[in-house]
Tab-separated table of C-alpha atoms and ligand atoms in Angstrom:
chain	number	residue	atom	x	y	z
A	164	MET	CA	112.585	70.322	100.046
A	165	ALA	CA	111.269	66.578	98.618
A	166	CYS	CA	108.233	68.165	97.291
A	167	VAL	CA	109.311	71.061	96.172
A	168	LYS	CA	111.240	67.972	93.750
A	169	GLU	CA	109.172	65.250	93.203
A	170	ASP	CA	106.372	68.230	92.313
A	171	ARG	CA	108.117	68.788	89.222
A	172	GLU	CA	109.489	65.558	88.430
A	173	TYR	CA	104.767	64.393	88.591
A	174	VAL	CA	103.211	67.052	88.122
A	175	LEU	CA	101.794	69.258	84.414
A	176	ASN	CA	103.764	72.592	84.538
A	177	LEU	CA	100.375	74.597	85.342
A	178	TYR	CA	101.134	76.607	87.660
A	179	ASN	CA	104.217	78.635	88.380
A	180	ARG	CA	104.624	77.579	92.293
A	181	LEU	CA	106.735	79.084	94.793
A	182	PRO	CA	109.494	77.371	95.862
A	183	LEU	CA	107.658	75.879	99.141
A	184	SER	CA	107.479	72.646	101.411
A	185	ILE	CA	104.409	73.470	103.491
A	186	ASP	CA	104.222	71.818	105.990
A	187	HIS	CA	100.675	72.870	107.956
A	188	GLY	CA	99.018	75.752	108.193
A	189	LYS	CA	97.353	77.383	110.802
A	190	GLY	CA	95.484	80.801	111.256
A	191	MET	CA	96.646	83.213	109.559
A	192	TYR	CA	99.842	81.261	109.364
A	193	LEU	CA	100.848	78.670	106.888
A	194	TYR	CA	105.056	76.995	108.293
A	195	ASP	CA	107.493	74.909	105.807
A	196	GLU	CA	109.363	72.109	106.388
A	197	ASP	CA	112.252	73.798	108.098
A	198	GLY	CA	109.221	75.424	110.846
A	199	ARG	CA	109.597	78.554	109.064
A	200	GLU	CA	106.348	81.120	109.557
A	201	TYR	CA	104.675	83.277	106.604
A	202	LEU	CA	102.611	85.561	107.218
A	203	ASP	CA	99.474	83.906	104.607
A	204	PHE	CA	97.830	86.585	102.544
A	205	TYR	CA	96.848	84.561	99.782
A	206	SER	CA	93.868	82.385	102.092
A	207	GLY	CA	94.279	79.907	99.015
A	208	ILE	CA	93.305	82.433	97.095
A	209	ALA	CA	90.100	83.479	98.904
A	210	VAL	CA	89.423	79.800	99.774
A	211	ASN	CA	90.313	79.589	103.271
A	212	THR	CA	87.875	82.341	104.016
A	213	LEU	CA	88.887	81.774	108.280
A	214	GLY	CA	92.468	80.940	108.078
A	215	HIS	CA	93.934	77.214	107.592
A	216	GLN	CA	92.739	75.040	110.183
A	217	HIS	CA	89.586	76.688	111.849
A	218	PRO	CA	87.981	74.395	114.933
A	219	ARG	CA	84.744	74.686	114.030
A	220	ILE	CA	85.969	73.933	109.727
A	221	MET	CA	87.469	70.870	111.753
A	222	GLU	CA	84.889	69.994	113.492
A	223	ALA	CA	81.530	69.733	111.526
A	224	MET	CA	84.142	67.816	108.807
A	225	LYS	CA	85.542	65.218	111.130
A	226	GLU	CA	81.660	64.254	112.507
A	227	GLN	CA	80.734	63.911	108.531
A	228	LEU	CA	83.783	61.765	107.416
A	229	ALA	CA	82.547	59.400	110.337
A	230	SER	CA	79.026	59.036	109.146
A	231	PHE	CA	79.802	59.460	105.287
A	232	THR	CA	81.243	60.988	102.439
A	233	HIS	CA	79.303	60.312	99.566
A	234	LEU	CA	76.021	59.112	98.730
A	235	SER	CA	75.365	59.313	95.058
A	236	ASN	CA	72.398	62.589	94.194
A	237	TYR	CA	69.855	59.643	94.247
A	238	PHE	CA	70.192	60.786	97.636
A	239	CYS	CA	69.415	63.441	100.114
A	240	ALA	CA	72.829	64.104	102.555
A	241	PRO	CA	71.377	66.044	106.015
A	242	SER	CA	74.894	68.432	105.005
A	243	GLN	CA	74.396	68.967	101.794
A	244	VAL	CA	70.531	69.941	102.643
A	245	LYS	CA	72.086	72.516	104.867
A	246	LEU	CA	73.830	74.390	103.593
A	247	ALA	CA	71.483	75.210	100.787
A	248	ARG	CA	68.483	75.979	103.054
A	249	LEU	CA	71.477	78.116	104.905
A	250	LEU	CA	72.028	80.353	100.831
A	251	VAL	CA	68.308	80.720	100.812
A	252	GLN	CA	67.425	81.250	104.039
A	253	ASN	CA	70.204	84.750	103.925
A	254	SER	CA	70.193	85.387	99.606
A	255	PHE	CA	67.202	86.225	97.463
A	256	ALA	CA	67.844	83.081	95.779
A	257	GLY	CA	64.647	80.416	95.493
A	258	LYS	CA	66.838	77.095	95.130
A	259	VAL	CA	70.434	75.786	95.053
A	260	PHE	CA	72.388	74.196	93.015
A	261	PHE	CA	75.517	72.462	93.929
A	262	ALA	CA	79.101	71.111	92.032
A	263	ASN	CA	82.381	71.089	93.107
A	264	SER	CA	83.892	74.277	91.911
A	265	GLY	CA	83.464	78.053	90.237
A	266	THR	CA	83.985	76.967	86.502
A	267	GLU	CA	81.189	74.466	87.076
A	268	ALA	CA	78.490	76.504	88.960
A	269	ASN	CA	78.916	78.859	85.976
A	270	GLU	CA	78.356	76.211	83.126
A	271	ALA	CA	75.727	75.124	85.012
A	272	MET	CA	74.112	79.089	85.333
A	273	LEU	CA	75.217	79.102	81.678
A	274	LYS	CA	72.318	76.520	80.657
A	275	LEU	CA	70.220	77.851	83.003
A	276	ALA	CA	70.018	80.576	80.558
A	277	ARG	CA	69.533	79.018	77.683
A	278	LYS	CA	67.218	77.075	78.446
A	279	TYR	CA	64.924	79.797	80.068
A	280	GLY	CA	66.309	81.619	76.269
A	281	GLN	CA	64.940	79.162	74.994
A	282	GLY	CA	61.068	79.341	76.650
A	283	ILE	CA	61.255	82.628	75.164
A	284	SER	CA	62.972	82.020	71.047
A	285	GLU	CA	65.267	79.439	69.596
A	286	LYS	CA	67.289	83.002	69.149
A	287	LYS	CA	66.989	84.140	72.376
A	288	THR	CA	70.367	82.398	72.821
A	289	ARG	CA	73.778	85.115	73.295
A	290	PHE	CA	75.430	86.849	76.296
A	291	VAL	CA	77.003	89.683	77.589
A	292	SER	CA	79.685	90.174	79.864
A	293	LEU	CA	82.451	92.039	80.126
A	294	GLU	CA	86.304	92.165	79.291
A	295	ARG	CA	89.361	90.849	81.985
A	296	GLY	CA	86.189	89.182	83.339
A	297	PHE	CA	86.906	85.900	85.165
A	298	HIS	CA	84.572	82.886	85.055
A	299	GLY	CA	86.575	79.792	85.019
A	300	ARG	CA	88.740	77.756	83.135
A	301	THR	CA	86.488	74.983	81.180
A	302	PHE	CA	85.019	75.765	77.625
A	303	GLY	CA	82.336	77.392	78.953
A	304	GLY	CA	84.034	79.480	81.821
A	305	MET	CA	86.625	80.297	79.733
A	306	SER	CA	84.470	81.491	76.558
A	307	LEU	CA	82.933	83.796	78.679
A	308	THR	CA	86.099	84.759	80.312
A	309	GLY	CA	87.092	88.639	78.665
A	310	ASN	CA	91.220	88.544	78.843
A	311	ASP	CA	92.476	86.280	74.973
A	312	SER	CA	95.406	84.880	77.200
A	313	TYR	CA	93.724	82.651	79.228
A	314	LYS	CA	91.540	81.424	76.065
A	315	VAL	CA	93.571	82.245	72.644
A	316	GLN	CA	95.369	78.606	71.567
A	317	PHE	CA	92.571	76.761	72.566
A	318	GLY	CA	91.013	76.558	69.846
A	319	PRO	CA	86.897	78.576	69.015
A	320	THR	CA	85.374	79.160	72.138
A	321	MET	CA	80.943	79.506	72.810
A	322	GLU	CA	79.809	81.135	69.701
A	323	GLY	CA	77.243	84.006	71.298
A	324	ILE	CA	79.163	86.073	73.871
A	325	THR	CA	79.926	90.430	73.692
A	326	HIS	CA	82.575	90.836	75.628
A	327	ILE	CA	81.691	94.863	76.780
A	328	PRO	CA	84.181	97.380	78.624
A	329	LEU	CA	83.399	97.636	82.840
A	330	ASN	CA	81.176	100.133	83.275
A	331	ASP	CA	80.993	101.548	79.661
A	332	VAL	CA	77.175	101.825	79.610
A	333	ASP	CA	77.000	102.548	75.640
A	334	ALA	CA	78.274	99.383	75.127
A	335	LEU	CA	76.196	97.521	77.266
A	336	LYS	CA	73.138	99.146	75.569
A	337	LYS	CA	74.416	97.824	72.416
A	338	ALA	CA	75.098	94.765	72.669
A	339	VAL	CA	71.574	93.508	74.890
A	340	ASP	CA	69.100	92.726	72.258
A	341	GLU	CA	65.645	90.502	73.009
A	342	ASN	CA	68.312	87.596	71.769
A	343	THR	CA	70.331	88.299	74.665
A	344	CYS	CA	70.054	85.644	77.187
A	345	GLY	CA	71.968	86.072	80.009
A	346	ILE	CA	74.048	89.517	80.808
A	347	ILE	CA	77.266	87.793	83.716
A	348	PHE	CA	79.531	89.559	85.083
A	349	GLU	CA	81.669	89.540	89.029
A	350	ILE	CA	80.577	92.536	90.862
A	351	ILE	CA	84.381	93.481	91.942
A	352	GLN	CA	86.964	91.303	88.103
A	353	GLY	CA	89.195	88.890	91.057
A	354	GLU	CA	91.741	88.330	88.295
A	355	GLY	CA	91.281	91.032	86.537
A	356	GLY	CA	93.086	93.873	88.483
A	357	LEU	CA	90.432	94.506	91.527
A	358	LYS	CA	87.741	97.084	89.188
A	359	GLY	CA	84.540	96.946	90.382
A	360	VAL	CA	81.902	97.641	88.361
A	361	SER	CA	79.403	100.846	88.900
A	362	GLU	CA	76.273	102.598	90.136
A	363	GLU	CA	75.398	103.872	87.181
A	364	PHE	CA	76.433	100.412	85.375
A	365	MET	CA	74.411	98.746	87.276
A	366	GLU	CA	71.179	100.064	86.481
A	367	ALA	CA	71.685	99.840	83.045
A	368	VAL	CA	72.598	96.219	83.626
A	369	LYS	CA	69.042	96.194	85.209
A	370	GLU	CA	67.556	98.709	83.100
A	371	THR	CA	68.592	96.606	79.371
A	372	ALA	CA	67.433	92.937	81.030
A	373	ARG	CA	64.156	93.843	82.402
A	374	LYS	CA	63.964	95.696	78.800
A	375	PHE	CA	64.702	92.193	76.824
A	376	LYS	CA	63.761	89.971	79.157
A	377	ALA	CA	67.439	88.979	79.877
A	378	LEU	CA	68.529	87.462	83.139
A	379	ILE	CA	70.739	88.809	85.071
A	380	LEU	CA	74.190	86.486	85.754
A	381	VAL	CA	76.608	87.438	89.205
A	382	ASP	CA	79.663	85.837	89.384
A	383	GLU	CA	80.708	86.078	92.980
A	384	VAL	CA	83.006	82.950	92.871
A	385	GLN	CA	85.364	84.484	94.739
A	386	THR	CA	83.939	88.328	95.874
A	387	GLY	CA	80.648	86.064	97.696
A	388	LEU	CA	80.636	84.599	101.403
A	389	MET	CA	82.149	88.062	103.011
A	390	ARG	CA	84.765	88.787	101.477
A	391	THR	CA	84.152	92.287	100.635
A	392	GLY	CA	82.375	93.453	103.637
A	393	LYS	CA	78.498	91.647	103.049
A	394	LEU	CA	77.943	88.628	102.247
A	395	PHE	CA	77.043	88.955	99.197
A	396	ALA	CA	79.073	91.739	96.944
A	397	HIS	CA	76.132	92.769	95.119
A	398	GLU	CA	74.257	93.558	98.232
A	399	TYR	CA	76.242	97.160	97.937
A	400	PHE	CA	73.885	97.668	94.479
A	401	ASP	CA	70.118	97.586	94.861
A	402	ILE	CA	69.627	94.669	92.514
A	403	THR	CA	68.712	91.275	92.699
A	404	PRO	CA	70.172	89.265	90.830
A	405	ASP	CA	68.239	86.147	88.618
A	406	ALA	CA	71.034	83.606	89.606
A	407	MET	CA	75.027	83.855	91.290
A	408	THR	CA	77.567	80.830	91.394
A	409	LEU	CA	79.683	81.052	94.888
A	410	ALA	CA	82.874	78.280	95.389
A	411	LYS	CA	86.147	78.844	96.539
A	412	GLY	CA	85.385	79.578	99.755
A	413	LEU	CA	82.171	78.064	100.577
A	414	GLY	CA	83.579	74.285	101.354
A	415	GLY	CA	85.977	75.491	104.082
A	416	GLY	CA	89.171	74.565	102.032
A	417	LEU	CA	86.885	72.152	99.647
A	418	PRO	CA	86.096	72.047	96.856
A	419	ILE	CA	82.636	72.759	96.183
A	420	GLY	CA	80.645	75.325	94.404
A	421	ALA	CA	76.482	76.422	94.077
A	422	MET	CA	74.477	78.050	91.505
A	423	LEU	CA	71.758	80.208	93.748
A	424	VAL	CA	69.051	80.284	91.880
A	425	HIS	CA	65.976	82.964	92.405
A	426	GLU	CA	62.695	81.326	93.119
A	427	ARG	CA	61.319	82.516	89.629
A	428	LEU	CA	63.302	80.560	87.569
A	429	GLU	CA	63.846	76.805	89.637
A	430	ASN	CA	61.997	74.977	87.715
A	431	VAL	CA	63.581	75.898	84.630
A	432	LEU	CA	65.428	73.190	84.500
A	433	GLN	CA	64.634	70.151	85.317
A	434	PRO	CA	65.100	66.671	86.340
A	435	GLY	CA	68.079	65.142	84.037
A	436	ASP	CA	68.955	68.489	81.870
A	437	HIS	CA	71.917	68.946	84.434
A	438	GLY	CA	74.299	67.776	87.522
A	439	SER	CA	77.304	66.038	88.974
A	440	THR	CA	78.683	63.421	90.073
A	441	PHE	CA	81.093	64.578	93.599
A	442	GLY	CA	78.406	68.118	93.589
A	443	GLY	CA	77.172	69.063	97.253
A	444	ASN	CA	79.627	66.702	98.284
A	445	PRO	CA	78.066	65.582	102.323
A	446	VAL	CA	82.055	66.528	103.956
A	447	ALA	CA	82.484	69.612	102.040
A	448	ALA	CA	78.690	70.691	102.488
A	449	ALA	CA	79.318	70.307	106.398
A	450	ALA	CA	82.313	72.756	106.381
A	451	GLY	CA	80.219	74.807	104.567
A	452	SER	CA	77.850	74.932	106.496
A	453	ALA	CA	80.332	75.189	110.110
A	454	LEU	CA	81.717	78.225	108.079
A	455	MET	CA	78.122	80.367	106.919
A	456	GLU	CA	77.367	79.136	110.972
A	457	VAL	CA	80.319	81.460	111.434
A	458	ILE	CA	80.637	84.524	109.281
A	459	LEU	CA	76.281	85.202	109.787
A	460	GLN	CA	77.324	86.390	113.749
A	461	GLU	CA	76.489	89.512	113.213
A	462	ASP	CA	79.773	90.563	114.934
A	463	PHE	CA	81.762	89.279	112.553
A	464	ARG	CA	80.765	91.021	110.094
A	465	GLU	CA	81.371	93.858	111.683
A	466	ARG	CA	85.083	92.456	112.490
A	467	VAL	CA	85.281	92.113	108.767
A	468	GLU	CA	84.796	95.718	108.281
A	469	LYS	CA	87.552	96.984	111.410
A	470	SER	CA	90.279	95.236	110.017
A	471	SER	CA	89.263	96.429	106.159
A	472	LEU	CA	89.403	98.985	107.829
A	473	TYR	CA	92.490	98.965	109.372
A	474	LEU	CA	94.689	97.321	106.576
A	475	LEU	CA	92.795	100.464	104.558
A	476	GLU	CA	94.890	102.964	106.918
A	477	LYS	CA	97.923	100.593	106.182
A	478	LEU	CA	97.733	100.558	102.158
A	479	ASN	CA	97.087	104.329	102.426
A	480	TYR	CA	100.231	105.304	105.225
A	481	LEU	CA	102.638	102.583	102.483
A	482	LYS	CA	100.715	104.669	98.958
A	483	GLU	CA	101.565	108.305	100.726
A	484	LYS	CA	105.147	107.139	101.503
A	485	TYR	CA	105.980	105.528	97.955
A	486	PRO	CA	103.449	107.510	95.509
A	487	LEU	CA	105.754	105.865	93.050
A	488	ILE	CA	105.248	102.698	93.835
A	489	ILE	CA	101.802	101.874	94.156
A	490	THR	CA	99.685	104.139	92.778
A	491	ASP	CA	96.177	102.818	93.171
A	492	ILE	CA	94.166	100.691	96.023
A	493	ARG	CA	91.272	99.347	95.082
A	494	GLY	CA	88.818	96.958	95.945
A	495	ARG	CA	86.245	96.589	99.294
A	496	GLY	CA	86.370	94.582	102.306
A	497	LEU	CA	89.583	92.262	102.207
A	498	MET	CA	89.531	92.044	98.403
A	499	ILE	CA	92.287	94.238	97.778
A	500	GLY	CA	94.622	95.430	94.649
A	501	LEU	CA	97.284	96.923	95.178
A	502	GLU	CA	98.612	99.155	91.722
A	503	VAL	CA	102.093	98.747	91.289
A	504	GLY	CA	102.723	98.427	87.845
A	505	ALA	CA	106.396	96.694	86.552
A	506	TYR	CA	107.085	95.994	89.948
A	507	ALA	CA	104.478	93.558	91.327
A	508	GLU	CA	107.012	90.711	90.844
A	509	ARG	CA	109.659	92.064	92.570
A	510	ILE	CA	107.714	93.113	95.661
A	511	ARG	CA	106.225	89.328	95.774
A	512	ASN	CA	109.608	87.503	95.761
A	513	ASP	CA	111.201	89.964	98.684
A	514	ALA	CA	107.547	89.493	100.293
A	515	LEU	CA	108.822	85.981	99.618
A	516	LYS	CA	112.334	86.261	101.604
A	517	LYS	CA	110.814	88.091	104.170
A	518	ASN	CA	108.023	85.529	105.155
A	519	LEU	CA	104.221	87.922	103.806
A	520	LEU	CA	103.546	84.816	100.934
A	521	LEU	CA	101.543	88.126	98.076
A	522	ASN	CA	99.188	86.875	95.406
A	523	VAL	CA	100.119	89.177	91.977
A	524	THR	CA	96.958	89.490	89.903
A	525	GLY	CA	97.053	91.110	86.136
A	526	LYS	CA	100.488	91.576	86.200
A	527	THR	CA	100.659	95.010	88.637
A	528	VAL	CA	98.142	93.860	90.817
A	529	LEU	CA	99.096	92.689	94.269
A	530	ARG	CA	96.531	91.567	95.706
A	531	LEU	CA	95.775	91.315	98.901
A	532	LEU	CA	92.926	88.287	100.091
A	533	PRO	CA	93.829	87.690	103.928
A	534	ALA	CA	91.716	85.543	105.721
A	535	LEU	CA	89.033	87.170	106.671
A	536	ILE	CA	90.038	86.796	110.644
A	537	VAL	CA	92.901	88.855	109.709
A	538	GLU	CA	94.047	90.511	113.308
A	539	GLU	CA	95.776	93.681	114.063
A	540	LYS	CA	98.817	92.786	114.767
A	541	ASP	CA	98.639	90.421	111.345
A	542	ILE	CA	97.795	93.504	109.414
A	543	ASP	CA	100.878	95.437	111.804
A	544	LEU	CA	103.224	92.732	110.689
A	545	PHE	CA	102.506	93.130	106.975
A	546	GLY	CA	102.654	96.792	107.397
A	547	GLU	CA	106.136	96.278	109.168
A	548	ILE	CA	107.233	93.545	105.943
A	549	MET	CA	105.889	95.983	103.109
A	550	ASP	CA	107.043	98.803	104.537
A	551	ASP	CA	110.721	97.115	104.249
A	552	VAL	CA	110.263	95.458	100.723
A	553	LEU	CA	109.178	99.057	99.486
A	554	SER	CA	112.156	101.066	101.178
A	555	ALA	CA	114.817	98.670	99.514
A	556	MET	CA	112.837	99.318	96.045
B	603	PLP	N1	84.834	82.932	88.462
B	603	PLP	C1	85.779	83.606	89.342
B	603	PLP	C2	84.458	84.990	89.442
B	603	PLP	C3	87.187	83.088	89.858
B	603	PLP	O1	87.929	84.058	90.331
B	603	PLP	C4	87.668	81.982	89.593
B	603	PLP	C5	88.977	81.630	89.994
B	603	PLP	O2	89.548	82.039	90.369
B	603	PLP	C6	86.408	81.415	89.286
B	603	PLP	C7	85.057	81.558	88.389
B	603	PLP	C8	86.624	79.593	88.503
B	603	PLP	O3	86.272	79.115	90.273
B	603	PLP	P1	86.980	77.702	89.496
B	603	PLP	O4	89.579	77.772	88.926
B	603	PLP	O5	86.672	76.942	91.754
B	603	PLP	O6	86.652	76.831	89.022
């Protein structure tokens, strides 16, 4: 456990780490230094979409590493352009900006909306976002985030952001006016407990945005790239975003973020307005293109849907068997939350002892984010371990 010991000694203690020293990963599993096998339902918090060490991703990275790792954004890189093309051809967007992370992609989206607003009126600078929403840790992302626990200790945040309760149509109508430049939200709140936007709320977003010329800005950093069973979670609704952010799974495990922008806004940001030294790293972009090619195969979507239904079946069985522990099942596709109240931490710790890795969010919710390659046998194992853990409570 040299890693755990030295981690405590040399790395800032910010993450409440698990006491594991991982040696390697393969597919759905992680292996520690002693060769113990863990079923991984974190998938790097929705980053390792195709599991660990997926051959197509590894191959794409190696191929790119053999030619160059970084050029600077004064040059176009074929792998970056390919990823942009795949994103544009499969979304509402006309163009893409690449960043390195989710929060940076959201910063870009804030700047896009602000500059768009400035083109209409000097006062059009305000944002509306959702309580319990999460948009990152930079000052802009943190300011948009609708949970004080992430920000109270850091002094003044960005001005001009109104947070409203999820799915509160009246609050939305009150909050949006001609000075609103953007309405920003997640389709399912990943950090905030896996609650999703309603059809009625989406219709109201569309209507108010149209009325007041506010942009619809969707943060799909966690929900994007087939996590919810569609390529992008907003496709469950009749809505066209003005801009959308992605990150997490986009680089097949390497850091990359993206802002996708609708054609009618693609000239708002001009050369020099925004940028990033590392944004759209060629190796991450090559891995991202490989990932896109895999998840865009027709049978992949079907596979995610099948796994999701199978997992839900298991979860419903567990909920019926342990109704006092599991009180709600939320989410879509392979982004699922189990409301387990004060049991959350204990379940996570007991599952770890039985070699199942589970993530807790919002203190009371078990967040299940298995890699999208999860198979029935993995879900069976998950079900067995959960049954064991819950029956001991
Ligand atoms: N937006 C959402 C919806 C997220 O879930 C996250 C991270 O969890 C972020 C933004 C921030 O992404 P990053 O940690 O890559 O900056």
